Tab-separated table of C-alpha atoms and ligand atoms in Angstrom:
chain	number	residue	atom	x	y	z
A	1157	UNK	CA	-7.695	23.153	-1.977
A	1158	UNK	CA	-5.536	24.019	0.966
A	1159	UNK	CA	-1.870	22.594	0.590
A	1160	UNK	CA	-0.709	23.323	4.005
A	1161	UNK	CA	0.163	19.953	6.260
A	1162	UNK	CA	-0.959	19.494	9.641
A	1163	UNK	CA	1.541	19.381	12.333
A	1164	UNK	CA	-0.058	15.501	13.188
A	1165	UNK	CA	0.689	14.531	10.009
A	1166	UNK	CA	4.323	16.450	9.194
A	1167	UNK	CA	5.045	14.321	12.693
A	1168	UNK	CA	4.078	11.156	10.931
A	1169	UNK	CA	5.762	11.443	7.930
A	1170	UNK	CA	8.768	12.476	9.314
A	1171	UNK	CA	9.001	9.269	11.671
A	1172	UNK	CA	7.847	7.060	8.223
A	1173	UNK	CA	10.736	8.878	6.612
A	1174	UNK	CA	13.435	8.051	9.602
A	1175	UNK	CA	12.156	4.768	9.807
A	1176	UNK	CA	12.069	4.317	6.031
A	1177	UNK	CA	16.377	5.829	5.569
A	1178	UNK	CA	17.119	3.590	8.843
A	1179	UNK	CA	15.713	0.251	8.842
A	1180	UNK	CA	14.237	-0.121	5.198
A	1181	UNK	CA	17.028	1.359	2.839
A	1182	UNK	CA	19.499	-0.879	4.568
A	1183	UNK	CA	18.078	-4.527	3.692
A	1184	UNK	CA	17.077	-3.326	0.381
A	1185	UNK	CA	19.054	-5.436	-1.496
A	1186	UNK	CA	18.126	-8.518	0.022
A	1187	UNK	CA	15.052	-8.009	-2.271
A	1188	UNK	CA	17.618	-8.908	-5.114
A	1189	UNK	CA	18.993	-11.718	-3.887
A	1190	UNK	CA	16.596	-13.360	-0.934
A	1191	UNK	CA	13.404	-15.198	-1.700
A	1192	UNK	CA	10.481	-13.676	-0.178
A	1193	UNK	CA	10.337	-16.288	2.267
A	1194	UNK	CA	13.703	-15.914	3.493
A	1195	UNK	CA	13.041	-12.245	3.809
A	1196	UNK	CA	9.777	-12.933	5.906
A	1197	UNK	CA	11.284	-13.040	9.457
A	1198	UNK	CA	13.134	-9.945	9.139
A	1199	UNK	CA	10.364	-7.874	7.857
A	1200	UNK	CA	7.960	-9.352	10.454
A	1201	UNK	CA	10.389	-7.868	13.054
A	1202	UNK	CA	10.040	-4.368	11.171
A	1203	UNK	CA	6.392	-4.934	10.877
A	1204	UNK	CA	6.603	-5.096	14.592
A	1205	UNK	CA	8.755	-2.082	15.440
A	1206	UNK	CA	5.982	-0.052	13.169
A	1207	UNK	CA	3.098	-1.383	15.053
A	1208	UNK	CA	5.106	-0.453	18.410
A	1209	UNK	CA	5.373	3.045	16.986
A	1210	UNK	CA	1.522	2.917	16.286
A	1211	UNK	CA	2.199	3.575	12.790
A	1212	UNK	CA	0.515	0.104	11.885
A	1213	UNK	CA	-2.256	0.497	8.826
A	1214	UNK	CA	-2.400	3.776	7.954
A	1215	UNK	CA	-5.137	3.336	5.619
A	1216	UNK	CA	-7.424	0.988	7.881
A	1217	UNK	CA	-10.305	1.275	10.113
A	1218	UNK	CA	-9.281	2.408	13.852
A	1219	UNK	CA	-11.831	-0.815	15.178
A	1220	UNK	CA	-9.480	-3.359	13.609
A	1221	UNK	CA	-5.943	-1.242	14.744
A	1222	UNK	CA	-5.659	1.167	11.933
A	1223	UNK	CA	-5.106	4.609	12.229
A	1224	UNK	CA	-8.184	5.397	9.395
A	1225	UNK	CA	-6.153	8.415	8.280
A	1226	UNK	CA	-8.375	10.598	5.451
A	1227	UNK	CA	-7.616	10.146	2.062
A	1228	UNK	CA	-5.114	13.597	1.360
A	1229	UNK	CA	-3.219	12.214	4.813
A	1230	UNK	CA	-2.785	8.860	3.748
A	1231	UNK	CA	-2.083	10.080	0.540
A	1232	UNK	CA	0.717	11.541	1.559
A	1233	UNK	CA	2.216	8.815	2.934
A	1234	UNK	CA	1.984	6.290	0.675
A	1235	UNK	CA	4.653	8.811	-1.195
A	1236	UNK	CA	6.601	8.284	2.067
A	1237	UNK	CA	6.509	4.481	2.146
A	1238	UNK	CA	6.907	4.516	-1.700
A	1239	UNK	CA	10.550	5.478	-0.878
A	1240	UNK	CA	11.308	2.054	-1.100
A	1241	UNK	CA	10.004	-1.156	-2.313
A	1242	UNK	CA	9.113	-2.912	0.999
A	1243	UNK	CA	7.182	0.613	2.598
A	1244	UNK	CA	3.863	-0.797	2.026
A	1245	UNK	CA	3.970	-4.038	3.182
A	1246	UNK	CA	6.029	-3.357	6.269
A	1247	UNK	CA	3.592	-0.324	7.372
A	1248	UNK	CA	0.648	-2.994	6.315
A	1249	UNK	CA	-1.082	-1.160	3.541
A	1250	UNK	CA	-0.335	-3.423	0.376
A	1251	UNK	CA	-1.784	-4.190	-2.854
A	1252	UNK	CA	-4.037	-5.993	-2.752
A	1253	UNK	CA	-5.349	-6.659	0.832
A	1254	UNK	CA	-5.647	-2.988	0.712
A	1255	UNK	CA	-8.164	-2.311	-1.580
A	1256	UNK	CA	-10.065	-5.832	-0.373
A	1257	UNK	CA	-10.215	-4.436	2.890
A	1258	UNK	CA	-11.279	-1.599	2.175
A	1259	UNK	CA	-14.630	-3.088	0.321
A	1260	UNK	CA	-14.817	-5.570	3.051
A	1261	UNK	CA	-14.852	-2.765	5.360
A	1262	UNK	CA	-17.260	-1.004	3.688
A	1263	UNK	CA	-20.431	-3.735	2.211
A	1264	UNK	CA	-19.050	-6.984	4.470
A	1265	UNK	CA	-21.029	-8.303	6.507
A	1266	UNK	CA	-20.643	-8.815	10.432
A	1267	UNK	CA	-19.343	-12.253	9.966
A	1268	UNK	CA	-17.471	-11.121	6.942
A	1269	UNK	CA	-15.736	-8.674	8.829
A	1270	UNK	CA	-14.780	-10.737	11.750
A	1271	UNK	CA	-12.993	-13.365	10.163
A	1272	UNK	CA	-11.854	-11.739	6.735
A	1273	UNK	CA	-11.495	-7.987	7.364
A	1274	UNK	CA	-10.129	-8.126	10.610
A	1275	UNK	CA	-7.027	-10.624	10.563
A	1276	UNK	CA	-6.340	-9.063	7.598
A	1277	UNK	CA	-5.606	-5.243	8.488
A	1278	UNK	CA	-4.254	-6.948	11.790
A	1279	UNK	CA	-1.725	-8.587	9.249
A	1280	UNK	CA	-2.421	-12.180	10.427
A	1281	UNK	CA	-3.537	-12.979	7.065
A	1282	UNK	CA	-3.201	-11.736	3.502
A	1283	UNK	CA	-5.782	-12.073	-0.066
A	1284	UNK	CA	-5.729	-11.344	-3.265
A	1285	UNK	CA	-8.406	-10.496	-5.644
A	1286	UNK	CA	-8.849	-12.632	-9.029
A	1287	UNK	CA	-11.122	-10.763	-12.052
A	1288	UNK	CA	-8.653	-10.726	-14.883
A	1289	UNK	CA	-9.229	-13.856	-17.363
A	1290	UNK	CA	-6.825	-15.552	-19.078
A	1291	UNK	CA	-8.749	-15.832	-22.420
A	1292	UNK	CA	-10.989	-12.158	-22.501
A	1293	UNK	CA	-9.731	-8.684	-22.681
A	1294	UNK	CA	-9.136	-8.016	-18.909
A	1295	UNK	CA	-9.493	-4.291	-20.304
A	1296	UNK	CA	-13.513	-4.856	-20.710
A	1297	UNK	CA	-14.422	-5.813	-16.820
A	1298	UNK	CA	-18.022	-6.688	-18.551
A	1299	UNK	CA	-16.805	-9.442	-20.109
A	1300	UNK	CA	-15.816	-12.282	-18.245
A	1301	UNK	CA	-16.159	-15.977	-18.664
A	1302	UNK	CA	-16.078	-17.363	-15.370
A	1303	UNK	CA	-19.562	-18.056	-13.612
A	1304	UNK	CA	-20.697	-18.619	-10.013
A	1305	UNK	CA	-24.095	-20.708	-10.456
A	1306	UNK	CA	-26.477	-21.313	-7.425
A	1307	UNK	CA	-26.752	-24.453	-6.220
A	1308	UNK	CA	-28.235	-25.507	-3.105
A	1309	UNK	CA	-27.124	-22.950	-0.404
A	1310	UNK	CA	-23.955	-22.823	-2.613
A	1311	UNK	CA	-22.520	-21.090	-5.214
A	1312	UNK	CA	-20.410	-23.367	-7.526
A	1313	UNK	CA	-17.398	-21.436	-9.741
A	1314	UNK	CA	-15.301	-22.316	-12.652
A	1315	UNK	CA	-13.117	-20.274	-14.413
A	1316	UNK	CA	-9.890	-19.175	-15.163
A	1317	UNK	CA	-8.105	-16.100	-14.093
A	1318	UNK	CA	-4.477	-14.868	-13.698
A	1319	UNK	CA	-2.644	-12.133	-12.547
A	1320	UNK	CA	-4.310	-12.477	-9.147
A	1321	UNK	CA	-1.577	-10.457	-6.999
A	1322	UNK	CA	-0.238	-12.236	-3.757
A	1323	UNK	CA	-2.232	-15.107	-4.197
A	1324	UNK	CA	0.428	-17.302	-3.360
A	1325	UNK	CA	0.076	-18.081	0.562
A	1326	UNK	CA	-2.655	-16.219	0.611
A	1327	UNK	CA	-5.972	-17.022	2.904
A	1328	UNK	CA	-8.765	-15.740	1.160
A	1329	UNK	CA	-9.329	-14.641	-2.519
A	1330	UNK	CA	-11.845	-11.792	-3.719
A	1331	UNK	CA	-13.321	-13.219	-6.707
A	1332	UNK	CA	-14.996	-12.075	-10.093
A	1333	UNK	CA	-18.046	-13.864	-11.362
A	1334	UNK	CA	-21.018	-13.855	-13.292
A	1335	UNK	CA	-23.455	-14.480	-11.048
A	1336	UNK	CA	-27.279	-12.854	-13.208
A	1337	UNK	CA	-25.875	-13.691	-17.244
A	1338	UNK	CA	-29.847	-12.641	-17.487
A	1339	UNK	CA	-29.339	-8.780	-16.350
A	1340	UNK	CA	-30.410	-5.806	-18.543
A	1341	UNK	CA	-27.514	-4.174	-17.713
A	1342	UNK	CA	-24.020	-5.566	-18.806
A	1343	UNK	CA	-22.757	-3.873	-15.324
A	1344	UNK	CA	-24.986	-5.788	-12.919
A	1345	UNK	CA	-23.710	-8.988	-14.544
A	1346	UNK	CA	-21.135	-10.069	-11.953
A	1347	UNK	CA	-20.159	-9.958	-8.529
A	1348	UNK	CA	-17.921	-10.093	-6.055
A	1349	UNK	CA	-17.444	-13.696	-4.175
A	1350	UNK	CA	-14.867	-14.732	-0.932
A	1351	UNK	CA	-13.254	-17.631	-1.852
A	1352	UNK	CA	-11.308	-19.258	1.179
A	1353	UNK	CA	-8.202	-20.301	-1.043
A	1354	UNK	CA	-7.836	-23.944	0.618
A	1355	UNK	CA	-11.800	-24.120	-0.435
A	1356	UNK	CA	-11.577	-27.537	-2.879
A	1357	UNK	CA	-11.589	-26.738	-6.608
A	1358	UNK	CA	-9.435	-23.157	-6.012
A	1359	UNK	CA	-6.491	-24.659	-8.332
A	1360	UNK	CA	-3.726	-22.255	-8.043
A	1361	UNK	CA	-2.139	-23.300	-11.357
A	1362	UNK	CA	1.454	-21.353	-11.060
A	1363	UNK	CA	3.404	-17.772	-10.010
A	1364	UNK	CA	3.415	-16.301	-13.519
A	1365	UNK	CA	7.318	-15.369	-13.916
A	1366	UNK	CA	7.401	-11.439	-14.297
A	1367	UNK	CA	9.664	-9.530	-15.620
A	1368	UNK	CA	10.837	-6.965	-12.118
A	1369	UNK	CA	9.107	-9.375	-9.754
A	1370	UNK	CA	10.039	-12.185	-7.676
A	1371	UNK	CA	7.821	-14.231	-8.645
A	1372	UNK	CA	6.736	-16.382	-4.793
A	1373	UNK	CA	5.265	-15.041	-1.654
A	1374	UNK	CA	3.124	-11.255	-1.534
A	1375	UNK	CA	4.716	-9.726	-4.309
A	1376	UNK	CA	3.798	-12.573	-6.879
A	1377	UNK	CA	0.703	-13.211	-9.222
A	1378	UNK	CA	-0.855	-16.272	-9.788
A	1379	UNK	CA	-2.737	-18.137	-12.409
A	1380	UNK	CA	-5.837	-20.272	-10.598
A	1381	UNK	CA	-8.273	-22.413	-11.996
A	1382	UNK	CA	-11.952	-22.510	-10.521
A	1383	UNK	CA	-13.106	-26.224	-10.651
A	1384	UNK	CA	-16.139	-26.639	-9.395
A	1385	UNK	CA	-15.503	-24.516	-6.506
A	1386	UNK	CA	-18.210	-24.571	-4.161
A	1387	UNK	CA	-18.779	-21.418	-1.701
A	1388	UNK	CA	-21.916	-21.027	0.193
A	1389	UNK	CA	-23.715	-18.153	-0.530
A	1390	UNK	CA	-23.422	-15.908	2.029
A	1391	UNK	CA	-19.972	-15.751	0.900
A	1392	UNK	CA	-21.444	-12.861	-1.475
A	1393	UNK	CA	-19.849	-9.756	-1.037
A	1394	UNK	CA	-22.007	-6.069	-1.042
A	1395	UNK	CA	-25.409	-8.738	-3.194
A	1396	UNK	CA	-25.549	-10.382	-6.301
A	1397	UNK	CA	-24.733	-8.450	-9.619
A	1398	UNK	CA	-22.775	-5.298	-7.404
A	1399	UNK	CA	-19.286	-6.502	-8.823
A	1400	UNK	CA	-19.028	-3.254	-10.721
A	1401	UNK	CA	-20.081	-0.875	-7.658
A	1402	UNK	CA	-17.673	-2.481	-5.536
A	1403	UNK	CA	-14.944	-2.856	-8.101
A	1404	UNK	CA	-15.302	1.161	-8.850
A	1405	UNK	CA	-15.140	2.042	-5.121
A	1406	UNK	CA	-11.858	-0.397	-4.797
A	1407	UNK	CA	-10.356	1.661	-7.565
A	1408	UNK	CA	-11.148	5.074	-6.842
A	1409	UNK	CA	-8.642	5.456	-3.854
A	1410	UNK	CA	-6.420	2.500	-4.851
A	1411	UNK	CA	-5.205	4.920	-7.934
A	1412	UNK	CA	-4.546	7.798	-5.833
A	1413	UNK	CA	-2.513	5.298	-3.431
A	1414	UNK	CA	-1.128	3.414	-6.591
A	1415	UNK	CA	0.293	7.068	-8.151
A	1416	UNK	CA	1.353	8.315	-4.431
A	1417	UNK	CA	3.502	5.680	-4.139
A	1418	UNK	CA	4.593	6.279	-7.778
A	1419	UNK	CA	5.131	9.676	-6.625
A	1420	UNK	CA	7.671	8.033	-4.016
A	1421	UNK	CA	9.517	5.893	-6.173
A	1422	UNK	CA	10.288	9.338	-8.365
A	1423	UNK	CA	11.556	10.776	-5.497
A	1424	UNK	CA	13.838	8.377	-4.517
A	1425	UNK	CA	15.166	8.374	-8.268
A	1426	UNK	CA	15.468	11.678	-8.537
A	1427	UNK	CA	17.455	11.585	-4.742
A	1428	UNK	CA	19.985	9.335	-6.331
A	1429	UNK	CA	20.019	10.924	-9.978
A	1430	UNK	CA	21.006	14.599	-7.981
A	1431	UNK	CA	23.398	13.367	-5.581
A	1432	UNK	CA	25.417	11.017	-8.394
A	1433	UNK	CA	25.601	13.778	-11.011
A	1434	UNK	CA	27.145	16.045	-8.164
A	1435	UNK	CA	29.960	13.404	-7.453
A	1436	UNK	CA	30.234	11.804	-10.007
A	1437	UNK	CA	33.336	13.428	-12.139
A	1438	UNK	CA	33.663	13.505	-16.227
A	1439	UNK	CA	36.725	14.846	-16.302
A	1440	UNK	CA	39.232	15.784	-13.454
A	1441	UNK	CA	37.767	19.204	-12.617
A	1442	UNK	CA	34.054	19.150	-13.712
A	1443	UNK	CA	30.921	16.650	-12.478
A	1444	UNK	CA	27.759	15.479	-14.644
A	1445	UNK	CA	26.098	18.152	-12.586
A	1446	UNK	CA	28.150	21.052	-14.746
A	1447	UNK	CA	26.928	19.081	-18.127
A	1448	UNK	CA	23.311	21.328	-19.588
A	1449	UNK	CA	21.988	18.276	-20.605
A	1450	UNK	CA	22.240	16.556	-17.140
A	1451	UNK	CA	20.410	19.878	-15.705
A	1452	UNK	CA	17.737	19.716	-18.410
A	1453	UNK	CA	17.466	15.984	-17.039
A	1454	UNK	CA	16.839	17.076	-13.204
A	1455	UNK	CA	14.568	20.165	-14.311
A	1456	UNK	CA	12.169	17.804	-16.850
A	1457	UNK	CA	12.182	15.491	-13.736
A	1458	UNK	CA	11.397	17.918	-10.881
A	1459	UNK	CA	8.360	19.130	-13.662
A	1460	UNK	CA	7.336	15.601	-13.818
A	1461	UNK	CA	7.361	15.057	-10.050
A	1462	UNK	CA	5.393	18.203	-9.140
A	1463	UNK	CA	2.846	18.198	-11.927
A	1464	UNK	CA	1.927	14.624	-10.734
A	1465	UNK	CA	1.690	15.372	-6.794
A	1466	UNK	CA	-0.574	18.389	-7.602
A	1467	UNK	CA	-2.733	16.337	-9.951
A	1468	UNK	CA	-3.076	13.711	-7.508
A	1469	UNK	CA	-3.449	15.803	-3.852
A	1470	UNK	CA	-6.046	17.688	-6.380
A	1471	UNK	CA	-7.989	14.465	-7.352
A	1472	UNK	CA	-7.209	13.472	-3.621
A	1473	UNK	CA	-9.355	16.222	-2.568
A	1474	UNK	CA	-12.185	16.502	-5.081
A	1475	UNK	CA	-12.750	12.638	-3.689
A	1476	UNK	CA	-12.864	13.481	-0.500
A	1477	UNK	CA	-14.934	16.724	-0.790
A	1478	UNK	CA	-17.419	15.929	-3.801
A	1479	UNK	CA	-17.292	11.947	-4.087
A	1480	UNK	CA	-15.314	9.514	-6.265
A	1481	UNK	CA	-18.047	10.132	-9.380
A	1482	UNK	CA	-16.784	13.971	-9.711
A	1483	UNK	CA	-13.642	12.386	-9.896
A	1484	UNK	CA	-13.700	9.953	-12.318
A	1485	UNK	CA	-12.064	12.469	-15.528
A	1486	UNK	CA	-9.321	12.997	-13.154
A	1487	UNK	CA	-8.792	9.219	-11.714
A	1488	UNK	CA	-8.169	8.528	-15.505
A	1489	UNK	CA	-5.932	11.286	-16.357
A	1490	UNK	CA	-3.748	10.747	-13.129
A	1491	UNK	CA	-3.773	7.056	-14.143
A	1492	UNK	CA	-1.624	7.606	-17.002
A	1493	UNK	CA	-0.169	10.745	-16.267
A	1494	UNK	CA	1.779	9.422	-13.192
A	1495	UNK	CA	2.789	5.921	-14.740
A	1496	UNK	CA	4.594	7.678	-17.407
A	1497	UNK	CA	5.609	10.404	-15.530
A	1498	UNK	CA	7.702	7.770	-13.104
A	1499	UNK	CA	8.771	6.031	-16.118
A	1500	UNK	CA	10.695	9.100	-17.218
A	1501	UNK	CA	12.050	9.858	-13.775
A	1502	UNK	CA	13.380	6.145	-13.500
A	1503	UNK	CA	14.844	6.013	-17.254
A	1504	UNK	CA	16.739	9.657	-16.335
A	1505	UNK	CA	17.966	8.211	-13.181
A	1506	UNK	CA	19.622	5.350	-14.809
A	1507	UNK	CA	20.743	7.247	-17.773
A	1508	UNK	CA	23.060	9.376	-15.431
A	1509	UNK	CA	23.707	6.432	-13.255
A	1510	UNK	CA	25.538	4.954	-16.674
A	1511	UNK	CA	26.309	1.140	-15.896
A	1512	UNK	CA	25.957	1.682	-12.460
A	1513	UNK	CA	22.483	2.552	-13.209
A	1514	UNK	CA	22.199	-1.220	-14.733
A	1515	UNK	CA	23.505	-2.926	-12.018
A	1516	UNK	CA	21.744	-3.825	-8.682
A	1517	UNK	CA	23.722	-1.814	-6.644
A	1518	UNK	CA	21.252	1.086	-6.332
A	1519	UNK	CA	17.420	-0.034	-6.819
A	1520	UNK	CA	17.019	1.754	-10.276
A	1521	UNK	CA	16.952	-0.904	-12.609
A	1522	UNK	CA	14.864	-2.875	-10.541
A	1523	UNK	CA	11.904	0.518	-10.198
A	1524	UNK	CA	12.411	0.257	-13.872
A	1525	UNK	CA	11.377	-3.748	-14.475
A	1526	UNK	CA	9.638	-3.492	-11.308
A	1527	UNK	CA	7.210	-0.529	-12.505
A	1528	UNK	CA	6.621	-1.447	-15.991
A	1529	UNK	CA	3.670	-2.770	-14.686
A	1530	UNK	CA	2.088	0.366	-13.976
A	1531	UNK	CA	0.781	1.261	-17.308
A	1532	UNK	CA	-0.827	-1.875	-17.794
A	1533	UNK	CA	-2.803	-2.672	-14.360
A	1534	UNK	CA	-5.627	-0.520	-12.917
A	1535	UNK	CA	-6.775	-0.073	-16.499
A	1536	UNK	CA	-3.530	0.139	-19.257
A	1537	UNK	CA	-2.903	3.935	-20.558
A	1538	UNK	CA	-4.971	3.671	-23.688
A	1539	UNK	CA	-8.339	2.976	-21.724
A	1540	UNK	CA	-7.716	5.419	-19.128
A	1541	UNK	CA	-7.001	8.032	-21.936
A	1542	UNK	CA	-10.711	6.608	-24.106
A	1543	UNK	CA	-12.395	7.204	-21.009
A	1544	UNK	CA	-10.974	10.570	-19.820
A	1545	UNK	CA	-10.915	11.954	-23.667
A	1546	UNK	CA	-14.667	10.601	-24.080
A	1547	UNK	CA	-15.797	12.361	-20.390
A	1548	UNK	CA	-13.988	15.680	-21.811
A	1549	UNK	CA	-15.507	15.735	-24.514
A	1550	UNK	CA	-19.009	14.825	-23.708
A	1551	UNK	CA	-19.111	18.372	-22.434
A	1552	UNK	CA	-18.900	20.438	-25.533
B	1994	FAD	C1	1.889	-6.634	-12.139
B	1994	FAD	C2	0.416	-6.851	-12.420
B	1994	FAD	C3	-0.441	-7.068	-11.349
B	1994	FAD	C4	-1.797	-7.311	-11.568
B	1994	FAD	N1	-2.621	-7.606	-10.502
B	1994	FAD	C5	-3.893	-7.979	-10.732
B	1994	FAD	C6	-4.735	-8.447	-9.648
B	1994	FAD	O1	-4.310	-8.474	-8.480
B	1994	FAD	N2	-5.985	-8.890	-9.942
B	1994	FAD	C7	-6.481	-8.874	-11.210
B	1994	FAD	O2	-7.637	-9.266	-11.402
B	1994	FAD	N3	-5.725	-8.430	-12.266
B	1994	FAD	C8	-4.458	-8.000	-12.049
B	1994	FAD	N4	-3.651	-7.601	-13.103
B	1994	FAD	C9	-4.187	-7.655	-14.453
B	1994	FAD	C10	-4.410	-6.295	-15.080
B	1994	FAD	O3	-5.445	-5.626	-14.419
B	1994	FAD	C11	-4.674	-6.515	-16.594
B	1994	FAD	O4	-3.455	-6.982	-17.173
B	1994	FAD	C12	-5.136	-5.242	-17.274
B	1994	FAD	O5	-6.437	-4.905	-16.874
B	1994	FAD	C13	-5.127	-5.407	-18.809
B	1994	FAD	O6	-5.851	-6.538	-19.201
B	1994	FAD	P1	-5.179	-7.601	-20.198
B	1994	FAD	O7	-3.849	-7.983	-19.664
B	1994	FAD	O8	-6.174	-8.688	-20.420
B	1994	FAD	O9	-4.914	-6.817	-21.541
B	1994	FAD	P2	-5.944	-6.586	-22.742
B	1994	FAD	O10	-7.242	-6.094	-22.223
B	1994	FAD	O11	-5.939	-7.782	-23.597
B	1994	FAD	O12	-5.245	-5.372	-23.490
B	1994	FAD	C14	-3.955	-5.513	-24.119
B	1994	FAD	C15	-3.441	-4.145	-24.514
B	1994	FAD	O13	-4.309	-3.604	-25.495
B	1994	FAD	C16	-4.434	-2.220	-25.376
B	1994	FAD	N5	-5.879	-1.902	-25.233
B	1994	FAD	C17	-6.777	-2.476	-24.416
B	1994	FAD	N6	-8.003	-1.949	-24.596
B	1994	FAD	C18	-7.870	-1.022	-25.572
B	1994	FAD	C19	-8.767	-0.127	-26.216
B	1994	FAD	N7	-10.063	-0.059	-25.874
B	1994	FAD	N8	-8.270	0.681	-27.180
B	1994	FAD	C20	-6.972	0.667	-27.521
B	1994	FAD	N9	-6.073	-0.149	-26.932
B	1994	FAD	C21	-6.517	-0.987	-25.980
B	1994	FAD	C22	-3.618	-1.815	-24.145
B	1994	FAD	O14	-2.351	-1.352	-24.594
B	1994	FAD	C23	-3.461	-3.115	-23.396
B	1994	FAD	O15	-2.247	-3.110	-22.625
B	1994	FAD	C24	-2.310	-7.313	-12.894
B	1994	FAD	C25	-1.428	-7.067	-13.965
B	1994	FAD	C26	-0.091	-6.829	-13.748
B	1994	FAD	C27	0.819	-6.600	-14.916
């Protein structure tokens, strides 16, 4: 693979990183204090100076006012815009509506697009996507309880999920059924339905309180209860029993946005771990930076933070040149690598930050509640490692 940058995108990233030092870094700790809701005007008038600067959607197709950057570019900067915790959203590339646009970009239909796909890279709307189950192993995507049954033009769905990201004041939810329980195949069981969320019967139950997260507004996850919630069919999304196609092809690029932005965050730590231990004295004459141990800290993390951009550009580009089924061995192994890798970085940071490093004054403790996370969703460590160990291994 070819590491150089094109000038287009070294011009890009450095405006994301002005923008991001200037007008991000700034209100960061309203995020501590401020409700999402209260924050919502303020970043609406960011959202608008990035749009102005045609800088709006990275990720999304040019038709609907992205800039449909390939996957090593907007790779790239997703570790620009994970510099701090409101990148994403204000540059209009977030979890989830991301990844749902992306599918509904890719198998929606006409009509699908127009009133789903569109409003929602335009930023006019926001969704979520609902497959993990409150009672099943959200670890085993085969197994879920919650059914869509045909019924009339209809389909009608109850269940229970949680952990449905954004939800909360969200338009439309992507949703996880079993729609043929009579397949062969345990993989063609379900599929992927739109669910208006002010259809009747979408029971959004409560914001699950999170340890890092704020619990209301886009960066919240909900528990909902399907009651009888009736959809008409052409609501389907990509045909009955493609859940698992679509939910692979959601994944694929979401992890090498997921660990970008990881990638970003470690960055940022390690910013704030060097500059501190070069200030900050331990005795009149000498700074943390003169301590060994300190070093050793800022040498495991610079290892940390260039093993995992090389893995991921790497996977980046075996995606983009041979398809996301070469890729699959490495999707896994940059899965886990990554989330632990920016656990380390974050836990060094605030080591050296001592109880500054606990407070709220610089946004280390809250990367470290915050991203906790990481090694769960998008598959928790131990299934990404089965599956990576098992494809390794399958070769000898
Ligand atoms: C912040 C956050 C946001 C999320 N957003 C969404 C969302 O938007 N939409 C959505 O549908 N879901 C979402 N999820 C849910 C997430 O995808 C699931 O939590 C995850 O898939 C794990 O499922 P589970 O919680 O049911 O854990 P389980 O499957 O019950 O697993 C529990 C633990 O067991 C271990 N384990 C699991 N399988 C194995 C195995 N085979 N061998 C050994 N150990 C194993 C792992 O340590 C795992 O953490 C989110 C979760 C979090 C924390």
């Amino acid at each position: 693979m070819a590491f150089e940058v094109s000038e287009k995108i070294q011009a890009i990233l450095d405006m994301i990183n002005e923008f991001v030092d200037k007008e991000l870094v700034p209100m960061e700790r309203d995020i501590f204090e401020k409700e999402p809701a209260e924050m919502e005007p303020e970043l609406e008038k960011k959202r608008e100076m990035v749009r102005r600067m045609e800088l709006w959607a990275p990720l999304h197709p040019k038709e609907y006012g992205g800039m449909a950057l390939p996957l090593m570019e907007s790779a790239m900067v997703f570790e620009a815009l994970g510099r701090s915790p409101m990148g994403l959203y204000v540059f209009g590339c977030q979890a989830p509506d991301a990844g749902n646009i992306e599918i509904l970009h890719k198998y929606g239909t006409p009509e699908q697009k127009e009133k789903y796909c569109r409003p929602a890279v335009e930023g006019k709307i926001r969704s979520c996507f609902a497959m993990t189950e409150v009672e099943v192993a959200g670890s085993n995507p085969t197994w879920l309880l919650t059914t869509a049954e045909k019924d009339g033009d209809d389909y009608v769905i109850n269940g229970h999920k949680w952990y449905a990201s954004s939800c909360d004041g969200s338009n439309f939810a992507i949703v996880m059924a079993e729609t043929n329980p009579e397949a062969e195949s345990n993989h063609m069981k379900a599929s992927m339905i739109i669910v208006p969320t002010d259809t009747p019967g979408f029971n959004m139950v409560r914001n699950i309180s999170i340890m890092g997260h704020v619990g209301s507004g886009y960066n919240s996850h909900a528990e909902v209860l399907f009651q009888n919630c009736r959809v008409p069919q052409e609501n389907i999304l990509g045909g009955e029993g493609m859940g698992f196609v679509l939910a692979q092809e959601r994944l694929g690029p979401g992890r090498i946005h997921h660990c970008m932005r990881w990638i970003g965050i470690m960055n940022r730590c390690f910013d704030l771990m060097c500059s501190y231990a070069k200030k900050r004295r331990r005795t009149p004459t000498k700074v943390l930076a003169d301590s060994d141990i300190i070093k050793s800290y800022v040498a495991e993390s610079a290892a940390d933070i260039l093993s995992s951009r090389l893995m991921v550009l790497n996977t980046a580009w075996v995606i983009e040149n041979k398809g996301v089924k070469e890729a699959m061995k490495d999707i896994s192994i940059i899965k886990f690598h990554v989330a632990n890798a920016m656990q380390r970085v974050i836990d060094r940071a605030l080591q050296v930050h001592g109880g500054l490093g606990m407070s709220d004054d610089t946004p280390i403790a809250w990367y470290y509640a915050h991203e906790r996370a990481a090694r769960i969703y998008d598959g928790a460590d131990e299934v990404h490692k089965i599956s990576a160990g098992r494809r390794i291994l399958r070769e000898y």
